Tab-separated table of C-alpha atoms and ligand atoms in Angstrom:
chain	number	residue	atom	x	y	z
A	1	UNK	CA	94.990	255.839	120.812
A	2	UNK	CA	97.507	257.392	119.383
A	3	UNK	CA	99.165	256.537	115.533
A	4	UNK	CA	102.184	254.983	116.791
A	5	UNK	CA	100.872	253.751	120.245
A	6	UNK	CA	102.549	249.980	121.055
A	7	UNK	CA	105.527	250.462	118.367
A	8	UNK	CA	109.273	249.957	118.690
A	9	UNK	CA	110.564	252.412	115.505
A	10	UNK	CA	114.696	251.512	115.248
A	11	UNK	CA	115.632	255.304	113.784
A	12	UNK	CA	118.668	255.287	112.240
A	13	UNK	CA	120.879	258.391	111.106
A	14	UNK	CA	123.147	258.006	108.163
A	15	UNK	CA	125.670	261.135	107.488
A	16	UNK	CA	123.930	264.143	105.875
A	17	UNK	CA	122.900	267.956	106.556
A	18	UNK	CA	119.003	266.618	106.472
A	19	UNK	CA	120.135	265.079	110.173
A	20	UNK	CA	119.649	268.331	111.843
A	21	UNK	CA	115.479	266.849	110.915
A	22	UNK	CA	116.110	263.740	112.240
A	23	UNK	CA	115.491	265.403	115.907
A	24	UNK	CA	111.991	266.667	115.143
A	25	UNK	CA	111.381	262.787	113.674
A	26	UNK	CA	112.496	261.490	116.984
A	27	UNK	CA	110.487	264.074	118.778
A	28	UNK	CA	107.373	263.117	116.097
A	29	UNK	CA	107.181	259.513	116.666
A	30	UNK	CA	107.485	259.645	120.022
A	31	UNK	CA	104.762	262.382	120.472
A	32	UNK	CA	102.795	259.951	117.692
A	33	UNK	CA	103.025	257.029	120.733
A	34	UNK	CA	105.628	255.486	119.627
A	35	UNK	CA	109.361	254.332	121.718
A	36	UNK	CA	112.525	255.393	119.686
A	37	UNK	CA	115.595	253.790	119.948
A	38	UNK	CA	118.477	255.825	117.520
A	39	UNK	CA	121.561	253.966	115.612
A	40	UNK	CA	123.826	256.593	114.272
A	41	UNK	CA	126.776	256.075	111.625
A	42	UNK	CA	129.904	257.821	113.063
A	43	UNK	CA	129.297	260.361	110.062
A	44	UNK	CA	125.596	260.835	111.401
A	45	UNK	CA	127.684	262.223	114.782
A	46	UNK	CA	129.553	264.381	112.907
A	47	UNK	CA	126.304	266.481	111.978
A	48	UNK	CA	124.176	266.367	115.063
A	49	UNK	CA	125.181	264.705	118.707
A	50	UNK	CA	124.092	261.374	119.985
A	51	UNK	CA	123.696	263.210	123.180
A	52	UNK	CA	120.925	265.607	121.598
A	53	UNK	CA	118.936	262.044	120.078
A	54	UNK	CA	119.437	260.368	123.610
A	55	UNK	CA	118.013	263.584	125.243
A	56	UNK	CA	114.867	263.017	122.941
A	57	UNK	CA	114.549	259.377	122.430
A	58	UNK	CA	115.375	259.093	126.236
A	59	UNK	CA	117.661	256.305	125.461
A	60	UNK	CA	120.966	255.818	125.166
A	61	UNK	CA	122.276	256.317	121.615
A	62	UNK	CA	124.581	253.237	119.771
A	63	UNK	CA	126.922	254.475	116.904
A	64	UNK	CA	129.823	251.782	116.921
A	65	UNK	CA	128.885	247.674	116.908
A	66	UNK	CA	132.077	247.217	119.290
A	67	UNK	CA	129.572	249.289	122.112
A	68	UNK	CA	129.803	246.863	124.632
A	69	UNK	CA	126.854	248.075	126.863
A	70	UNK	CA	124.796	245.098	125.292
A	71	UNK	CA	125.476	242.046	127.823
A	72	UNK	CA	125.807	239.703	124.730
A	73	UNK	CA	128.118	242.403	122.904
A	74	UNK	CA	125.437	241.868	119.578
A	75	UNK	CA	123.696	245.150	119.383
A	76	UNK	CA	123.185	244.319	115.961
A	77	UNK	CA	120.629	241.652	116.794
A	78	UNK	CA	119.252	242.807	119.764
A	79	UNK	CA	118.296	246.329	118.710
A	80	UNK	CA	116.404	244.470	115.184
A	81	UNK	CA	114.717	241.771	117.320
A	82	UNK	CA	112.712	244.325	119.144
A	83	UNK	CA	112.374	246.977	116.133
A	84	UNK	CA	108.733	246.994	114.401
A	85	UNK	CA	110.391	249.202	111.608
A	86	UNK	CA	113.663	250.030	111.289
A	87	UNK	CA	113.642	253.673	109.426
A	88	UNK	CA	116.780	255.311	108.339
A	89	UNK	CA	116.393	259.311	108.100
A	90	UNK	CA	118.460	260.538	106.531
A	91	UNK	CA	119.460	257.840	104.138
A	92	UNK	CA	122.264	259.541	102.226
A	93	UNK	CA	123.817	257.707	98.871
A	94	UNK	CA	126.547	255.753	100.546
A	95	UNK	CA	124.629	254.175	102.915
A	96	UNK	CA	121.644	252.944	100.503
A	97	UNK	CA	124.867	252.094	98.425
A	98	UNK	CA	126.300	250.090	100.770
A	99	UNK	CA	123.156	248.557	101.782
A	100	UNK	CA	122.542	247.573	98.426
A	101	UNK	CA	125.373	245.579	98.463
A	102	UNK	CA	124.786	244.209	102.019
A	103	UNK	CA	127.420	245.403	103.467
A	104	UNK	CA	127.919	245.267	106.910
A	105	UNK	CA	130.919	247.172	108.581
A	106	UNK	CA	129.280	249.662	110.868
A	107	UNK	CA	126.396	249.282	113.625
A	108	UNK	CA	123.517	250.848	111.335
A	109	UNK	CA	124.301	248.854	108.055
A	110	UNK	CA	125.148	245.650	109.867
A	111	UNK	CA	121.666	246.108	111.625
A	112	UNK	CA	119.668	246.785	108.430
A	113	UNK	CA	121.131	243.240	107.067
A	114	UNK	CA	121.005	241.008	110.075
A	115	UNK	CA	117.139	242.377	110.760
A	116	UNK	CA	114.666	239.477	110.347
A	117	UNK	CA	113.140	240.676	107.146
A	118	UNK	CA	109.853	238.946	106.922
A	119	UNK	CA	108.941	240.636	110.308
A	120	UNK	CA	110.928	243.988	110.537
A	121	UNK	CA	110.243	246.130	107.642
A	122	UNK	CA	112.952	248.823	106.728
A	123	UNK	CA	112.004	252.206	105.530
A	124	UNK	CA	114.351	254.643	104.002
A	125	UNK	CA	113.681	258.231	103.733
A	126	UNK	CA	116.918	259.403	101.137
A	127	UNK	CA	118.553	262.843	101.641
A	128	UNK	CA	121.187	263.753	99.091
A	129	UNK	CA	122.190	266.444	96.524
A	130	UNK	CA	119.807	266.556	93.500
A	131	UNK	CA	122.628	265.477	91.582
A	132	UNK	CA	123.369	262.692	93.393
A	133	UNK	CA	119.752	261.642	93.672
A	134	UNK	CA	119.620	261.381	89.560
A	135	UNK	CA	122.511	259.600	89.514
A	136	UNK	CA	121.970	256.612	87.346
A	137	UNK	CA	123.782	254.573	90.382
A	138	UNK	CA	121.584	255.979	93.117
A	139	UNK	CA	118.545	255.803	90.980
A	140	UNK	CA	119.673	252.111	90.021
A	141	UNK	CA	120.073	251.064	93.665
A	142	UNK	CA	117.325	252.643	94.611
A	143	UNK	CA	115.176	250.179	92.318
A	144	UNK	CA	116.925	247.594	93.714
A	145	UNK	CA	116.567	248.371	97.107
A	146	UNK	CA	113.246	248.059	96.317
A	147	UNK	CA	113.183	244.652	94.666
A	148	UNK	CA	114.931	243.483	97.825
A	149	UNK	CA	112.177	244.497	100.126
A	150	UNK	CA	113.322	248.209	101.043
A	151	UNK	CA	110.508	250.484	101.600
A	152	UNK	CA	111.984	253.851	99.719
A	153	UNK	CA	110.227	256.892	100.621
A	154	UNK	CA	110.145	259.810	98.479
A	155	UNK	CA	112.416	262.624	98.214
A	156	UNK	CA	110.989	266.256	98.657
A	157	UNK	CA	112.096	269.052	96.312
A	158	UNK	CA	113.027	272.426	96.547
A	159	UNK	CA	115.651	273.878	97.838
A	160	UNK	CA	119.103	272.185	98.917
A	161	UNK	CA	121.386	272.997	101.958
A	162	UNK	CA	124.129	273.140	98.523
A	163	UNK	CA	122.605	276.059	97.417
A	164	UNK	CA	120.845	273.667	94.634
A	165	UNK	CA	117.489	273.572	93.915
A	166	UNK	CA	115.860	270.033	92.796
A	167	UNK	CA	114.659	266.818	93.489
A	168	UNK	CA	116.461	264.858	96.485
A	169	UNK	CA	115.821	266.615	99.627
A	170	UNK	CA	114.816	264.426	102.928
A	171	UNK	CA	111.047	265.010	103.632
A	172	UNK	CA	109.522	267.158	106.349
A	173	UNK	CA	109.276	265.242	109.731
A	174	UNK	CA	105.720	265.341	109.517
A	175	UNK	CA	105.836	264.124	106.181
A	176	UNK	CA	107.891	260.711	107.459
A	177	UNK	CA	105.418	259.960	110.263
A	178	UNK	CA	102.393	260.442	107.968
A	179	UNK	CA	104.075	257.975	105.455
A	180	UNK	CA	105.271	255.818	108.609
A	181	UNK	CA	101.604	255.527	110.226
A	182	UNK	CA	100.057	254.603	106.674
A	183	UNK	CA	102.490	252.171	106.148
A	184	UNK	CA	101.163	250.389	109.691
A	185	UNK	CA	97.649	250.653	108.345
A	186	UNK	CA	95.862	247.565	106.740
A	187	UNK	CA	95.594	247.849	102.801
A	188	UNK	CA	91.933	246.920	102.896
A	189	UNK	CA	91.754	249.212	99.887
A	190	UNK	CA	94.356	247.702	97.632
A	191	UNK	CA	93.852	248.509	93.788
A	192	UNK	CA	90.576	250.917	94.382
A	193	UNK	CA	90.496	254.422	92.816
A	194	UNK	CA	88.497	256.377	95.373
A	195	UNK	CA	87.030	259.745	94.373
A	196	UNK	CA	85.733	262.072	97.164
A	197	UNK	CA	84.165	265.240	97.425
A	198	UNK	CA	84.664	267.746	100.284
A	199	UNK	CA	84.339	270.920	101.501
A	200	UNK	CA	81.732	273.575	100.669
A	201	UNK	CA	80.966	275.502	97.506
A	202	UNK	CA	81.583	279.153	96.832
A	203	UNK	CA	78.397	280.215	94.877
A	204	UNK	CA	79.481	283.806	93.493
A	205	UNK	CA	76.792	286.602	93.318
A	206	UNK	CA	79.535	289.001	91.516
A	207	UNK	CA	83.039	289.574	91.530
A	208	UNK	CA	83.338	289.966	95.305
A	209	UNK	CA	80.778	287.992	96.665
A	210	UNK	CA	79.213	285.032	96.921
A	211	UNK	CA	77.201	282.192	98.917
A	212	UNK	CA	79.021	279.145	101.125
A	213	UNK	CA	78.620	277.279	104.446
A	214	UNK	CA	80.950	276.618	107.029
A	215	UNK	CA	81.806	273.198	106.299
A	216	UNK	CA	85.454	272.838	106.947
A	217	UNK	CA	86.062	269.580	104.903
A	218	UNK	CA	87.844	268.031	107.645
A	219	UNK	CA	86.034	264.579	107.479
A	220	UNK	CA	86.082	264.454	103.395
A	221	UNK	CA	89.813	265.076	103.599
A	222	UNK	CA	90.081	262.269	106.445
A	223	UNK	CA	88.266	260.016	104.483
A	224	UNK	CA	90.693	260.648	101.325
A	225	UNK	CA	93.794	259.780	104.019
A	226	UNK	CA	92.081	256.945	105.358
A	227	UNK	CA	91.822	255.507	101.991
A	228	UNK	CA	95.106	256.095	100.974
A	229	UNK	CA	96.831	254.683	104.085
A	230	UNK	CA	94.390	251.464	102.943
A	231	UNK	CA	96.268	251.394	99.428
A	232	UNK	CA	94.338	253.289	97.316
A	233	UNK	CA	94.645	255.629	94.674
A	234	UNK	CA	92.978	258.744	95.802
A	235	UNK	CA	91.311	261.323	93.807
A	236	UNK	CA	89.858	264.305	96.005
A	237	UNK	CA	87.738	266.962	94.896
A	238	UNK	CA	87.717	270.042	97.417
A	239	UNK	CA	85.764	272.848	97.685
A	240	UNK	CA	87.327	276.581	98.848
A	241	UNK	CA	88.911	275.217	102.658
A	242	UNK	CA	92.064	275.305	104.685
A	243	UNK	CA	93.350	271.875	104.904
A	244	UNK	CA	96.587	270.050	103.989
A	245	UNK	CA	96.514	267.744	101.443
A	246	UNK	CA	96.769	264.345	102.845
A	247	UNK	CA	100.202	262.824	101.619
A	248	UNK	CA	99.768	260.848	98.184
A	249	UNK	CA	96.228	262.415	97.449
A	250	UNK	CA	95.549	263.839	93.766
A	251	UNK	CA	93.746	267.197	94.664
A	252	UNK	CA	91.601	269.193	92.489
A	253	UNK	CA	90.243	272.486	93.763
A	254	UNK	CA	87.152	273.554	92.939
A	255	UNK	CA	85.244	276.466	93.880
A	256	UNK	CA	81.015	276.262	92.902
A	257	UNK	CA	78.592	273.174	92.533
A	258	UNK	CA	79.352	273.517	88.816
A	259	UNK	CA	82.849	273.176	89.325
A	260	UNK	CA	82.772	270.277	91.351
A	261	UNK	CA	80.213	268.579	89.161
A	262	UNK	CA	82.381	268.901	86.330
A	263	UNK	CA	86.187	267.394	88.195
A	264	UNK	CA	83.654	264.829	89.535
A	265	UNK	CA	82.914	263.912	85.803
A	266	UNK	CA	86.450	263.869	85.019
A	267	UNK	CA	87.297	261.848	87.262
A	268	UNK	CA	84.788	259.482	88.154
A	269	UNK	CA	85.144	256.723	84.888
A	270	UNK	CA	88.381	255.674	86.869
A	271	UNK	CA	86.309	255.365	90.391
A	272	UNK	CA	85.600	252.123	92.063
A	273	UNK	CA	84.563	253.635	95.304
A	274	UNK	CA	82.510	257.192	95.080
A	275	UNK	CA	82.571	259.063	98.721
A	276	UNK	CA	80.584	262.600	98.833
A	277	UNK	CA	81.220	264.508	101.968
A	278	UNK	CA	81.098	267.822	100.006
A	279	UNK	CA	78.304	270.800	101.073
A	280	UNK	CA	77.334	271.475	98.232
A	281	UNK	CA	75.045	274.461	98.242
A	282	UNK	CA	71.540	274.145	97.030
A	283	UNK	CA	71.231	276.943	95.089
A	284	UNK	CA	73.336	279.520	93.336
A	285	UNK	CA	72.242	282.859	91.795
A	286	UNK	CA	70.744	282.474	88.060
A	287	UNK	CA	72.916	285.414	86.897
A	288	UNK	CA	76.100	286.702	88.653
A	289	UNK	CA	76.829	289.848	88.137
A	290	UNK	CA	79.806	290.487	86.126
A	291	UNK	CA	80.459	293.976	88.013
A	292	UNK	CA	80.459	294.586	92.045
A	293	UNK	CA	76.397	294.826	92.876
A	294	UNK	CA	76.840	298.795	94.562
A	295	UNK	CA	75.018	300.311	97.143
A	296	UNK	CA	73.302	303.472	95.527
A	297	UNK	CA	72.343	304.863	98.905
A	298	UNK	CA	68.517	304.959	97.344
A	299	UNK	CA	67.979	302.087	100.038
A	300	UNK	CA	67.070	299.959	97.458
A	301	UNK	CA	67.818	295.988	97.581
A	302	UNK	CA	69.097	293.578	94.849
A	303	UNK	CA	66.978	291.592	93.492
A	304	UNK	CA	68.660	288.023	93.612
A	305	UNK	CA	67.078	285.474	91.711
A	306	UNK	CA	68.195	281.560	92.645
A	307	UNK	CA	68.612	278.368	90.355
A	308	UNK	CA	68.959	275.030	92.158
A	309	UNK	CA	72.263	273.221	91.612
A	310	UNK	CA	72.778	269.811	90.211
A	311	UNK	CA	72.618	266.864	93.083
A	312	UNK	CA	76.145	265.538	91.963
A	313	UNK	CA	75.669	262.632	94.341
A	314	UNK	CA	72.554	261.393	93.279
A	315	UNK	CA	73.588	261.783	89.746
A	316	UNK	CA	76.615	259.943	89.870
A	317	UNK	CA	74.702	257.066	91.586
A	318	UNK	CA	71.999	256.740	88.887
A	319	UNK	CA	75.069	256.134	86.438
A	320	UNK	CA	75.656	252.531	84.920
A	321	UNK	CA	78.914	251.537	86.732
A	322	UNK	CA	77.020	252.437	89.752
A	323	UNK	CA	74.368	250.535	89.114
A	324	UNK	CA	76.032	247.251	88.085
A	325	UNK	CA	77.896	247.737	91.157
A	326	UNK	CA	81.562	248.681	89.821
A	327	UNK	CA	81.401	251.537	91.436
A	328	UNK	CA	80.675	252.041	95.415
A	329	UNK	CA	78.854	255.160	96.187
A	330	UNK	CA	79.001	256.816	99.542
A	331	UNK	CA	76.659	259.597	100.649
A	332	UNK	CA	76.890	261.716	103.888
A	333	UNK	CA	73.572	263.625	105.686
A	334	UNK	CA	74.670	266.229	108.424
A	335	UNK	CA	71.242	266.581	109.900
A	336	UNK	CA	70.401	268.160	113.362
A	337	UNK	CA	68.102	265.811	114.980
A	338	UNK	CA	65.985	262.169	114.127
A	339	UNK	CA	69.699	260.450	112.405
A	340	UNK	CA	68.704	257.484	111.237
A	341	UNK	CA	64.675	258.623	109.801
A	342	UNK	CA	66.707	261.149	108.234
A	343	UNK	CA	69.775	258.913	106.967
A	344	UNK	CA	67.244	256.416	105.679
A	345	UNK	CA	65.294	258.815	103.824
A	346	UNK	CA	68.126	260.098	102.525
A	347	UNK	CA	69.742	257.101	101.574
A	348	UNK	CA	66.791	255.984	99.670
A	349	UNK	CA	66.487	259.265	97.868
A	350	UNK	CA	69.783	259.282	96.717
A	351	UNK	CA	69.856	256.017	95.371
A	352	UNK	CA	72.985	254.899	97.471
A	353	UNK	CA	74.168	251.704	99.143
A	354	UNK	CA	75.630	253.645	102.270
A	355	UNK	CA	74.407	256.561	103.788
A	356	UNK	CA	76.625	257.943	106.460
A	357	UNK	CA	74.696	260.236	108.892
A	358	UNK	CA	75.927	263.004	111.291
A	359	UNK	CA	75.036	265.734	113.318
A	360	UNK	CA	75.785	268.570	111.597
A	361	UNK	CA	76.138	271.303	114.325
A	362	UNK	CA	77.808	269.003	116.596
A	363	UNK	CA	80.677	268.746	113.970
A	364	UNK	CA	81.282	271.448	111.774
A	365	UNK	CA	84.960	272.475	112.026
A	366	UNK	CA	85.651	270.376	114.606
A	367	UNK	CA	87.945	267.104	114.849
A	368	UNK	CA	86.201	264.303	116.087
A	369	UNK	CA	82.971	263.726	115.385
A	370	UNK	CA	80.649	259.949	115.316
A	371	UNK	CA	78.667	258.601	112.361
A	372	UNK	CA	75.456	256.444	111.612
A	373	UNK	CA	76.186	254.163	108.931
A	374	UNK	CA	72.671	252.902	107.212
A	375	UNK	CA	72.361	250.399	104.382
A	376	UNK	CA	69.901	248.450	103.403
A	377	UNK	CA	70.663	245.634	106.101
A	378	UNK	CA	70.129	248.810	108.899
A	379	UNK	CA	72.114	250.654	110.754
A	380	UNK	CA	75.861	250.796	112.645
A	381	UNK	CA	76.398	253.573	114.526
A	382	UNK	CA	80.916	254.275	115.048
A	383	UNK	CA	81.076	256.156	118.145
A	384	UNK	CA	82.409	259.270	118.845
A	385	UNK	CA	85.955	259.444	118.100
A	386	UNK	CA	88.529	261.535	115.994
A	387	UNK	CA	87.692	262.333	112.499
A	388	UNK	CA	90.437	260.141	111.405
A	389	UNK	CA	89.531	256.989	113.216
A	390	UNK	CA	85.981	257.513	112.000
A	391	UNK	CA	87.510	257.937	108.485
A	392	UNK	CA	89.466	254.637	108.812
A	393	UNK	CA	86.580	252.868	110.446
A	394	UNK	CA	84.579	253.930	107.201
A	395	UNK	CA	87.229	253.013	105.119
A	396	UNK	CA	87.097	249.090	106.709
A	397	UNK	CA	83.187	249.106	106.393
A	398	UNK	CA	83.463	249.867	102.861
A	399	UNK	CA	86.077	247.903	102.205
A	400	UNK	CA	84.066	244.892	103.997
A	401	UNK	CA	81.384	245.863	101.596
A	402	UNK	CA	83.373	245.838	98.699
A	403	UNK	CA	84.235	242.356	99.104
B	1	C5P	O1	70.641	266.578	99.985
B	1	C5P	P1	71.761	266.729	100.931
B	1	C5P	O2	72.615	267.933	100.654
B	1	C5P	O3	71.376	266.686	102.383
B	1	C5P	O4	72.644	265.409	100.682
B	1	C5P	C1	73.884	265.231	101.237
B	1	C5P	C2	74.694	264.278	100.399
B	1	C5P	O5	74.542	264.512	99.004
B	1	C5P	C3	76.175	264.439	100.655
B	1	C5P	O6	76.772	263.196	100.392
B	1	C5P	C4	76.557	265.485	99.628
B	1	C5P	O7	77.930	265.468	99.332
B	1	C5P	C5	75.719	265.081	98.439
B	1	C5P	N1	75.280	266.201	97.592
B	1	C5P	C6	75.767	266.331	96.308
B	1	C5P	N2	75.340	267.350	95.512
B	1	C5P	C7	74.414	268.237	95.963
B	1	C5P	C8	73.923	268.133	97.263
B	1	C5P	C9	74.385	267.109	98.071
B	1	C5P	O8	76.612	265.525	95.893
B	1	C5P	N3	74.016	269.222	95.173
């Protein structure tokens, strides 16, 4: 299934430079599952063609509300009736301004009011001049846009097609669709801080070298998505890996057991939910060397001498908020054969409510994977399936669990 399978997204284009983006939206949602119909403003047309957005939604384009291809000459209700968002990107000033106002004299404004608006939400991704964008009237009607039931994405910064640099740009494509498909998942997680763990640990031996594993971090960082497409604030602490911080995720990077112990620390007073995906090496040397370890060609080896690392998991579940239950711990087992002895032993040692087993070498770096969740009522096992759906089908059993 993909993100978007089964909706109707109503994309409208109001006039700005950030429409030239608007393509590779169209060309997102619709590779994301979803159908696409496009509403431009005439001064949408003037920056990119309704025959390039026809050619990629695969539907005829609408621009004025006199089109009279629409048998009952009311585009502006038909095209809203069938919309299960209506998302305008780019959203320049005007056109939140006149929205604001409800004003209704072209085809994309007059939709946005006469939309059912218990049923059709409207999402705005703004594009605009970082002057404009801290206007006290844009940032005013922006609030109230809000008030009235607008969903306002943000803007990205950097630089502007002005030659300005700031605060007001229209996000990346991929940005939209992320915020767009965790807007269409259930808020199961409303009002939790979650604080995960992911990744491996870098355990140095001197300046230039060190100890890790080759966990990738891909489920921990699904699992920090998942939860904050379910509404909650997400804290994630990642080992050394090459993965994109999910959208509206606080990141910390860490690099050794140490480290991680210590943003966990930091971090976890504010936890209601605890979720450790992290590899966190075993061991790490007693002493690194605070020079590069050199080869003296005598043949002879370094003597490395090992120190076990803290169990950060197991420690944070012994804590009191743990105990009493105001905080939710998680703890994952890659093992490579006998799941659930292992996941029960595990989850017993650890002192956790929900152990979450996996094959190990089945997974690592890959994108799917399937999980054995064991608590003390037994065991669930979520099929294989993409990291992602796993995360969010974690994300409902905790939330379940949660109450
Ligand atoms: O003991 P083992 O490494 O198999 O346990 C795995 C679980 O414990 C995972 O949830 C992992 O994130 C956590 N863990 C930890 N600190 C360690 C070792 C493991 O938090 N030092």
């Amino acid at each position: 299934m993909s993100d978007l399978s089964n909706k109707h997204i109503v994309l409208g284009l109001s006039g700005g430079i950030a429409c030239y983006k608007a393509a590779e939206l169209c060309r997102a949602l619709i590779k994301a599952g979803a159908s696409v119909q496009v509403v431009m403003t005439e001064a949408a047309a003037q920056f990119i063609t309704p025959v390039t957005l026809q050619a990629l939604s695969n539907r005829p384009v609408y621009v004025s509300q006199w089109d009279g291809r629409e048998p009952n000459n009311m585009a502006h209700i038909n095209l809203s009736r069938e919309a299960d968002a209506i998302v305008v990107a780019p959203a320049s000033a005007d056109f939140m301004a006149k929205l604001l106002h409800g004003r209704a004299d072209d085809l994309l404004s007059l939709m946005c009011l006469a939309r059912p608006i218990q049923s059709v939400p409207l999402i705005l991704a703004p594009a605009m001049n970082r002057e404009m964008w801290q206007h006290p009237a844009t940032q005013r009607n922006v609030t109230q846009l809000r008030a009235d039931g607008a969903h306002v994405l943000d803007v990205g910064q950097g630089e502007q097609a002005c030659g300005e640099t700031g605060d007001g740009r229209m996000l990346e494509p991929e940005e939209i669709l992320e915020d767009l498909v965790a807007f269409f998942q259930p808020k199961v997680l409303q009002g939790q801080h979650v604080l995960v763990t992911a990744g491996p640990t870098f355990e140095a031996i001197d300046p230039v070298r060190g100890i890790t594993n080759l966990s990738s971090g891909k489920m921990g960082f699904a699992i920090a998505r998942a939860a904050r497409e379910a509404g909650a604030e997400v804290t994630l602490v990642a080992g050394p890996v090459h993965q994109a911080t999910p959208r509206g995720v606080r990141r910390v990077d860490v690099r050794s057991a140490l480290d991680m112990q210590a943003a966990v620390a930091q971090h976890v007073d504010q936890a209601t939910v605890f979720v450790a995906t992290a590899a966190v090496a075993d061991w790490r040397l007693a002493q690194v060397a605070t020079q590069k370890i050199k080869k003296d060609g005598s043949g002879q080896l370094p003597q490395l001498q090992f120190t076990e690392n803290p169990d950060i998991l197991a420690g944070v579940a012994q804590s009191e908020r743990a105990q009493n239950g105001t905080l939710f711990c998680v703890g994952f087992a890659a093992e490579s054969h006998d799941l659930l002895e292992h996941a029960t032993a595990k989850r017993a040692r650890k002192g956790v409510p929900l152990l979450v087993g996996n094959i190990g070498p089945a997974t690592f770096g890959l994108d799917d994977n399937a999980l054995l969740l064991v608590d003390a009522q037994g065991s669930q096992a979520l099929p294989h399936a993409s990291k992602l759906s796993l995360a969010r089908q974690l994300v409902a059993e905790i939330a379940r669990r949660r109450g």
